């Protein structure tokens, strides 16, 4: 009997460990793939997210002026730090890759020191690929105006489809 109880305890512990390292599968179209130094995956050793998965993470809303749009724009999306936490990311650098293969490296310290979001909505509407979607790196210019500079603009990738963590 002790052997059976021990075996069940070990199996339950293993099941908990497995479920803690796996993400749920996306149910809709995948809009973001994360690879590299991550612990929690769901498809082929990477983390794939659909829009509801991303919107379930801690996020931020901001109304800011940017060099890419006229006037002030309302952006909404998950904090990149929340995305990294969800995938159990290690590493110090994020390589953010757009659908057209443009890429920029973002120091992890940026997303730990500032509430940088991966915007999925503009003015309440899902961002279309035509309008710089499905996701757009948005720095918090509203609370950190010192970030409004060319270096940060180059890290503000739009049409984001993937993030590599290293």
PDB file of C-alpha atoms in Angstrom, residues 40-150:
ATOM      1  CA  UNK A  40       7.524  27.197 -20.461  1.00  0.00           C
ATOM      2  CA  UNK A  41       6.549  26.095 -23.949  1.00  0.00           C
ATOM      3  CA  UNK A  42       3.513  24.783 -25.776  1.00  0.00           C
ATOM      4  CA  UNK A  43       4.532  23.933 -29.373  1.00  0.00           C
ATOM      5  CA  UNK A  44       7.848  22.470 -30.564  1.00  0.00           C
ATOM      6  CA  UNK A  45       9.971  23.919 -27.758  1.00  0.00           C
ATOM      7  CA  UNK A  46       8.626  27.456 -28.237  1.00  0.00           C
ATOM      8  CA  UNK A  47       5.819  29.490 -26.720  1.00  0.00           C
ATOM      9  CA  UNK A  48       3.004  30.352 -29.114  1.00  0.00           C
ATOM     10  CA  UNK A  49       0.389  32.944 -28.131  1.00  0.00           C
ATOM     11  CA  UNK A  50      -2.948  33.850 -29.635  1.00  0.00           C
ATOM     12  CA  UNK A  51      -4.639  37.170 -28.867  1.00  0.00           C
ATOM     13  CA  UNK A  52      -6.739  35.939 -25.900  1.00  0.00           C
ATOM     14  CA  UNK A  53      -3.642  34.382 -24.292  1.00  0.00           C
ATOM     15  CA  UNK A  54      -1.765  37.664 -24.607  1.00  0.00           C
ATOM     16  CA  UNK A  55      -4.680  39.746 -23.364  1.00  0.00           C
ATOM     17  CA  UNK A  56      -5.020  37.518 -20.286  1.00  0.00           C
ATOM     18  CA  UNK A  57      -1.594  38.679 -19.077  1.00  0.00           C
ATOM     19  CA  UNK A  58      -0.977  41.765 -16.949  1.00  0.00           C
ATOM     20  CA  UNK A  59      -1.075  44.760 -19.216  1.00  0.00           C
ATOM     21  CA  UNK A  60      -1.118  48.497 -19.497  1.00  0.00           C
ATOM     22  CA  UNK A  61      -3.048  51.157 -21.328  1.00  0.00           C
ATOM     23  CA  UNK A  62      -1.426  54.393 -22.388  1.00  0.00           C
ATOM     24  CA  UNK A  63      -2.353  57.468 -24.371  1.00  0.00           C
ATOM     25  CA  UNK A  64       0.729  58.919 -26.030  1.00  0.00           C
ATOM     26  CA  UNK A  65       2.106  60.757 -29.007  1.00  0.00           C
ATOM     27  CA  UNK A  66       4.518  58.774 -31.140  1.00  0.00           C
ATOM     28  CA  UNK A  67       6.560  59.538 -34.238  1.00  0.00           C
ATOM     29  CA  UNK A  68       4.501  56.951 -36.173  1.00  0.00           C
ATOM     30  CA  UNK A  69       0.992  58.412 -35.853  1.00  0.00           C
ATOM     31  CA  UNK A  70      -0.566  61.865 -35.880  1.00  0.00           C
ATOM     32  CA  UNK A  71      -1.907  63.104 -32.563  1.00  0.00           C
ATOM     33  CA  UNK A  72      -2.331  61.079 -29.406  1.00  0.00           C
ATOM     34  CA  UNK A  73      -3.103  57.374 -29.685  1.00  0.00           C
ATOM     35  CA  UNK A  74      -4.544  54.967 -27.129  1.00  0.00           C
ATOM     36  CA  UNK A  75      -2.429  51.776 -26.939  1.00  0.00           C
ATOM     37  CA  UNK A  76      -3.314  48.658 -24.950  1.00  0.00           C
ATOM     38  CA  UNK A  77      -1.470  45.378 -24.523  1.00  0.00           C
ATOM     39  CA  UNK A  78       0.388  43.032 -22.216  1.00  0.00           C
ATOM     40  CA  UNK A  79       3.513  44.103 -20.425  1.00  0.00           C
ATOM     41  CA  UNK A  80       6.516  42.493 -22.066  1.00  0.00           C
ATOM     42  CA  UNK A  81       7.735  41.642 -18.563  1.00  0.00           C
ATOM     43  CA  UNK A  82       4.493  39.651 -18.022  1.00  0.00           C
ATOM     44  CA  UNK A  83       5.060  37.775 -21.277  1.00  0.00           C
ATOM     45  CA  UNK A  84       8.605  36.925 -20.195  1.00  0.00           C
ATOM     46  CA  UNK A  85       7.340  35.748 -16.817  1.00  0.00           C
ATOM     47  CA  UNK A  86       4.698  33.555 -18.480  1.00  0.00           C
ATOM     48  CA  UNK A  87       7.356  31.763 -20.524  1.00  0.00           C
ATOM     49  CA  UNK A  88       9.884  31.550 -17.698  1.00  0.00           C
ATOM     50  CA  UNK A  89      12.415  33.553 -19.664  1.00  0.00           C
ATOM     51  CA  UNK A  90      16.044  33.806 -18.715  1.00  0.00           C
ATOM     52  CA  UNK A  91      18.579  35.829 -20.634  1.00  0.00           C
ATOM     53  CA  UNK A  92      19.444  39.493 -20.743  1.00  0.00           C
ATOM     54  CA  UNK A  93      18.470  40.360 -24.316  1.00  0.00           C
ATOM     55  CA  UNK A  94      15.334  40.161 -26.432  1.00  0.00           C
ATOM     56  CA  UNK A  95      15.584  40.005 -30.192  1.00  0.00           C
ATOM     57  CA  UNK A  96      12.233  41.282 -31.384  1.00  0.00           C
ATOM     58  CA  UNK A  97      11.460  40.241 -34.967  1.00  0.00           C
ATOM     59  CA  UNK A  98       8.866  41.802 -37.255  1.00  0.00           C
ATOM     60  CA  UNK A  99       6.873  39.924 -39.875  1.00  0.00           C
ATOM     61  CA  UNK A 100       9.150  41.419 -42.570  1.00  0.00           C
ATOM     62  CA  UNK A 101      12.242  40.142 -40.662  1.00  0.00           C
ATOM     63  CA  UNK A 102      13.278  43.573 -39.353  1.00  0.00           C
ATOM     64  CA  UNK A 103      14.740  42.916 -35.905  1.00  0.00           C
ATOM     65  CA  UNK A 104      15.924  44.953 -32.955  1.00  0.00           C
ATOM     66  CA  UNK A 105      17.626  43.943 -29.747  1.00  0.00           C
ATOM     67  CA  UNK A 106      16.055  45.186 -26.546  1.00  0.00           C
ATOM     68  CA  UNK A 107      17.962  44.905 -23.274  1.00  0.00           C
ATOM     69  CA  UNK A 108      15.872  43.015 -20.755  1.00  0.00           C
ATOM     70  CA  UNK A 109      16.527  45.861 -18.337  1.00  0.00           C
ATOM     71  CA  UNK A 110      14.280  48.078 -20.501  1.00  0.00           C
ATOM     72  CA  UNK A 111      11.222  45.923 -19.803  1.00  0.00           C
ATOM     73  CA  UNK A 112      12.141  45.410 -16.153  1.00  0.00           C
ATOM     74  CA  UNK A 113      12.741  49.115 -15.454  1.00  0.00           C
ATOM     75  CA  UNK A 114       9.827  50.494 -17.511  1.00  0.00           C
ATOM     76  CA  UNK A 115       6.296  49.223 -18.233  1.00  0.00           C
ATOM     77  CA  UNK A 116       6.972  48.503 -21.920  1.00  0.00           C
ATOM     78  CA  UNK A 117       4.002  46.853 -23.614  1.00  0.00           C
ATOM     79  CA  UNK A 118       3.474  44.744 -26.671  1.00  0.00           C
ATOM     80  CA  UNK A 119       0.428  46.659 -27.865  1.00  0.00           C
ATOM     81  CA  UNK A 120      -2.272  44.543 -29.485  1.00  0.00           C
ATOM     82  CA  UNK A 121      -4.906  47.290 -29.660  1.00  0.00           C
ATOM     83  CA  UNK A 122      -4.995  50.875 -30.871  1.00  0.00           C
ATOM     84  CA  UNK A 123      -7.941  53.004 -29.804  1.00  0.00           C
ATOM     85  CA  UNK A 124      -9.640  49.823 -28.575  1.00  0.00           C
ATOM     86  CA  UNK A 125      -9.386  47.967 -31.888  1.00  0.00           C
ATOM     87  CA  UNK A 126      -7.136  44.979 -32.606  1.00  0.00           C
ATOM     88  CA  UNK A 127      -4.136  46.243 -34.561  1.00  0.00           C
ATOM     89  CA  UNK A 128      -4.203  44.983 -38.130  1.00  0.00           C
ATOM     90  CA  UNK A 129      -1.010  44.048 -39.951  1.00  0.00           C
ATOM     91  CA  UNK A 130      -1.715  46.990 -42.272  1.00  0.00           C
ATOM     92  CA  UNK A 131      -1.646  49.337 -39.253  1.00  0.00           C
ATOM     93  CA  UNK A 132       1.572  47.991 -37.674  1.00  0.00           C
ATOM     94  CA  UNK A 133       0.056  44.905 -36.017  1.00  0.00           C
ATOM     95  CA  UNK A 134      -0.450  42.267 -34.856  1.00  0.00           C
ATOM     96  CA  UNK A 135       1.745  43.636 -32.063  1.00  0.00           C
ATOM     97  CA  UNK A 136       3.808  46.768 -31.572  1.00  0.00           C
ATOM     98  CA  UNK A 137       6.506  47.442 -28.924  1.00  0.00           C
ATOM     99  CA  UNK A 138       5.391  50.611 -27.122  1.00  0.00           C
ATOM    100  CA  UNK A 139       7.576  52.327 -24.562  1.00  0.00           C
ATOM    101  CA  UNK A 140       5.920  54.411 -21.810  1.00  0.00           C
ATOM    102  CA  UNK A 141       6.613  57.884 -23.225  1.00  0.00           C
ATOM    103  CA  UNK A 142       3.777  59.191 -21.040  1.00  0.00           C
ATOM    104  CA  UNK A 143       5.581  58.470 -17.759  1.00  0.00           C
ATOM    105  CA  UNK A 144       9.192  58.472 -18.974  1.00  0.00           C
ATOM    106  CA  UNK A 145       9.623  61.266 -21.539  1.00  0.00           C
ATOM    107  CA  UNK A 146      13.391  60.693 -21.532  1.00  0.00           C
ATOM    108  CA  UNK A 147      12.661  57.572 -23.605  1.00  0.00           C
ATOM    109  CA  UNK A 148      11.398  59.681 -26.504  1.00  0.00           C
ATOM    110  CA  UNK A 149      14.587  59.399 -28.566  1.00  0.00           C
ATOM    111  CA  UNK A 150      16.000  57.728 -31.677  1.00  0.00           C
TER     112      UNK A 150
END
